[in-house]
Short mmCIF file of N, CA and C in Angstrom, two decimals:
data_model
loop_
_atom_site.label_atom_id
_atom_site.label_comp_id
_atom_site.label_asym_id
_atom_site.label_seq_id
_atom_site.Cartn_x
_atom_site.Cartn_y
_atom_site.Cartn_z
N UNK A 1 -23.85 -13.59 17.91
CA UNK A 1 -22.79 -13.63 18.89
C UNK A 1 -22.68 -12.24 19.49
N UNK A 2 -22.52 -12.47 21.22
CA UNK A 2 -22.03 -10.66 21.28
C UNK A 2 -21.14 -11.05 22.44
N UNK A 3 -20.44 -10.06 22.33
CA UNK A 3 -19.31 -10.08 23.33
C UNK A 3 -18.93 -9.05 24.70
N UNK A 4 -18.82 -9.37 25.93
CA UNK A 4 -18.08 -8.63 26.71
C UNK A 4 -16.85 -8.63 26.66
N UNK A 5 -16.37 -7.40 26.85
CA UNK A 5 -14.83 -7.29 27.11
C UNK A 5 -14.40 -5.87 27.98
N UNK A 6 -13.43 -6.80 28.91
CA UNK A 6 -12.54 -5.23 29.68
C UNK A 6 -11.29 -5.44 29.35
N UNK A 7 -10.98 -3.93 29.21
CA UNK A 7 -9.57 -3.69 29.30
C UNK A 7 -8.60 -3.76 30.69
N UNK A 8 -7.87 -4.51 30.80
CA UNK A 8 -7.36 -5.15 32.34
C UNK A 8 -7.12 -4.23 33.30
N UNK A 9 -6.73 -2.67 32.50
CA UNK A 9 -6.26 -1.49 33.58
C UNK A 9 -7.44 -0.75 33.55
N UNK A 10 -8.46 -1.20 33.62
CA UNK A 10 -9.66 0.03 32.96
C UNK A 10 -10.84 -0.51 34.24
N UNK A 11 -11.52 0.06 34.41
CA UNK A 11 -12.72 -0.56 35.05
C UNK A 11 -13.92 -0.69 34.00
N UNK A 12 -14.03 -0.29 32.96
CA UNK A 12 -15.06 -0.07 31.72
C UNK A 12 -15.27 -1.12 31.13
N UNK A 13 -16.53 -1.40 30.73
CA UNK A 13 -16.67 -2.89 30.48
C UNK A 13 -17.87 -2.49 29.20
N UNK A 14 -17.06 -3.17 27.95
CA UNK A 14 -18.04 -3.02 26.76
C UNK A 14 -19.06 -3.90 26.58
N UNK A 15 -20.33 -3.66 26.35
CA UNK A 15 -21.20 -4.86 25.86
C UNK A 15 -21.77 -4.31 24.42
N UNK A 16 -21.15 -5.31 23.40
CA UNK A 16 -21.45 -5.23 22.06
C UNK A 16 -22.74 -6.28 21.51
N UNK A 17 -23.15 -5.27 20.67
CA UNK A 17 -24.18 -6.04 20.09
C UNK A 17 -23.11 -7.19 18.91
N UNK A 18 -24.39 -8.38 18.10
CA UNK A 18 -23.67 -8.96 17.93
C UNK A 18 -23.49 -8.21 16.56
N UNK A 19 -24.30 -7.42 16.08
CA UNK A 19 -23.45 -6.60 14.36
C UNK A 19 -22.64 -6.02 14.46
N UNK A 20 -22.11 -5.26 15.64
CA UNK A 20 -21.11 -4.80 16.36
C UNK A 20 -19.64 -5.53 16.12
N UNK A 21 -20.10 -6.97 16.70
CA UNK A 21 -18.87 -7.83 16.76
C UNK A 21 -18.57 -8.10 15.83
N UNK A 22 -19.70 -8.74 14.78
CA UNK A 22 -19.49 -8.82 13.00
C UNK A 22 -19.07 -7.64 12.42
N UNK A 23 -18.94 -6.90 12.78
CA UNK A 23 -18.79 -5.72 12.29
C UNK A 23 -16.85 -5.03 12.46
N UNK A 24 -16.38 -5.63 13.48
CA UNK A 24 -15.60 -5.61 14.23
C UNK A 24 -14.67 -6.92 13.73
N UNK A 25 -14.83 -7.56 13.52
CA UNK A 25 -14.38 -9.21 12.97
C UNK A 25 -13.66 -9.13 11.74
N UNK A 26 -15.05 -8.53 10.93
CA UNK A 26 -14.82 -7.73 9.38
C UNK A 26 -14.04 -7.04 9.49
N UNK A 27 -13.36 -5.83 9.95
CA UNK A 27 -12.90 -4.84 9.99
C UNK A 27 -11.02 -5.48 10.28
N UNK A 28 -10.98 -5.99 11.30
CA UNK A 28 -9.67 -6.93 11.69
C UNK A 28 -9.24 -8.03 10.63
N UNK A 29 -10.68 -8.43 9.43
CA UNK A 29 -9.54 -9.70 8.67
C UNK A 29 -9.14 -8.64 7.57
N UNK A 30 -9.82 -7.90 7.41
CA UNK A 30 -9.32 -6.38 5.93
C UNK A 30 -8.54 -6.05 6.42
N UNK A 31 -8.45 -5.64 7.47
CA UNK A 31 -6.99 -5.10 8.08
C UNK A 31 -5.70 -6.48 8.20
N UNK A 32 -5.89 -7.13 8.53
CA UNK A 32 -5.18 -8.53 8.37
C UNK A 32 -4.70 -8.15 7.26
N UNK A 33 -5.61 -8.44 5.80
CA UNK A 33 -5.10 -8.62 4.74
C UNK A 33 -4.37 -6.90 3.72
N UNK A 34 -4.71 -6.41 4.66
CA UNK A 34 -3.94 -4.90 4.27
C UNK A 34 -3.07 -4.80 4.83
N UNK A 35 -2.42 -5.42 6.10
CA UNK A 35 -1.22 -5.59 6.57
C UNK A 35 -0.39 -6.41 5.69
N UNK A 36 -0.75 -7.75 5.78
CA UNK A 36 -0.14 -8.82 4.10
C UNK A 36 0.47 -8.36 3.25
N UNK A 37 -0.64 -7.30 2.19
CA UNK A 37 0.05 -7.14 0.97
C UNK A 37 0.66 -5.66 1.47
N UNK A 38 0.77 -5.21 2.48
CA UNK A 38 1.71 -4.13 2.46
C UNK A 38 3.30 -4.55 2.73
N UNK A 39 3.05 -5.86 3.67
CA UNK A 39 4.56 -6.04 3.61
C UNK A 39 4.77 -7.19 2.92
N UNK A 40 4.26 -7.52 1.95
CA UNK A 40 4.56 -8.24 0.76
C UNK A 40 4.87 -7.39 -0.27
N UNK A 41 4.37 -6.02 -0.52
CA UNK A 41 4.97 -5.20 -1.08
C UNK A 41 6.54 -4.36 -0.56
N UNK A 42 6.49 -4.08 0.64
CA UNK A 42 7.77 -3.64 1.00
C UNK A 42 8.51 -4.82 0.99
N UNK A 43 8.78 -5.70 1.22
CA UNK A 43 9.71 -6.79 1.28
C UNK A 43 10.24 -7.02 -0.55
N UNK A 44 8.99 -7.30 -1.18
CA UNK A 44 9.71 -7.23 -2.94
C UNK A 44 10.02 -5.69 -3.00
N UNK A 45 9.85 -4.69 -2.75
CA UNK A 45 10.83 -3.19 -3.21
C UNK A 45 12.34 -3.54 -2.14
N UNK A 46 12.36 -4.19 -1.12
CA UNK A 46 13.44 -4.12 -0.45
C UNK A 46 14.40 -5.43 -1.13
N UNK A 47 13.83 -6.34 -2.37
CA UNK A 47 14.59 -7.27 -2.58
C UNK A 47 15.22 -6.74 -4.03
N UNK A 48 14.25 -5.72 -4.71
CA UNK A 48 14.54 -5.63 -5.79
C UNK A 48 15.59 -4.44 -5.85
N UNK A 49 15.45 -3.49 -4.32
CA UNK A 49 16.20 -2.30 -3.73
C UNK A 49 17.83 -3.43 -4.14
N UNK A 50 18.03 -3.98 -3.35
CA UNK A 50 19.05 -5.03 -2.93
C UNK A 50 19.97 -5.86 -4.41
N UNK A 51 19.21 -6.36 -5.02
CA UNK A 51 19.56 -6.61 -6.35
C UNK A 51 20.16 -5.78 -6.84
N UNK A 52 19.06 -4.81 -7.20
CA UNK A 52 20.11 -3.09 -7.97
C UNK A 52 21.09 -2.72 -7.34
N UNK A 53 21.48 -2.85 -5.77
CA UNK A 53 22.69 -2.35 -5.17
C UNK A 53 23.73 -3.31 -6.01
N UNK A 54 23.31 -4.92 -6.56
CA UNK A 54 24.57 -5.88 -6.53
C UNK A 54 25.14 -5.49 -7.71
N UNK A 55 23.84 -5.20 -8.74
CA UNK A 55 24.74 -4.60 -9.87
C UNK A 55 24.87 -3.50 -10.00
N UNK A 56 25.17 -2.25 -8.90
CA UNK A 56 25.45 -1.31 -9.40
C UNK A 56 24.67 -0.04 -9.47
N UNK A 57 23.79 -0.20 -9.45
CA UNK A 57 22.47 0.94 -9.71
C UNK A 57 21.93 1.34 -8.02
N UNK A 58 21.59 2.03 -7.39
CA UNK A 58 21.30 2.80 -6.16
C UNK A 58 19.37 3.54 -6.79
N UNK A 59 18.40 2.35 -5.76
CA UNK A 59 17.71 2.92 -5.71
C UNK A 59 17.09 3.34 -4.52
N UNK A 60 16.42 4.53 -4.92
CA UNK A 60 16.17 5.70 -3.64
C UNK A 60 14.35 5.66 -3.35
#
């Protein structure tokens, strides 16, 4: 697979090879899934933050 693409305000026009694009594909679902467990991690410190406020304890 290879892909053209422009950027709409740009006149520059990329032509990727297709290991390029695989390459590029790869790179966006790791990042996908490093986005995931980062805010699957902040969301449980912000629930367990929240809990400790109910009883009492303040964490920083």
């Amino acid at each position: 697979m290879s892909a053209t693409t422009a950027a709409p305000d740009c006149d520059v026009t990329l032509r990727l090879s297709p290991e390029t694009v695989e390459q590029i594909e790869f790179l966006a679902q790791d990042r996908d899934e490093i986005f995931e467990e980062a805010a699957t991690r902040l969301l449980c410190e912000q629930a367990e933050a929240e809990a400790g406020r109910r009883r009492g304890y303040i964490y920083r």
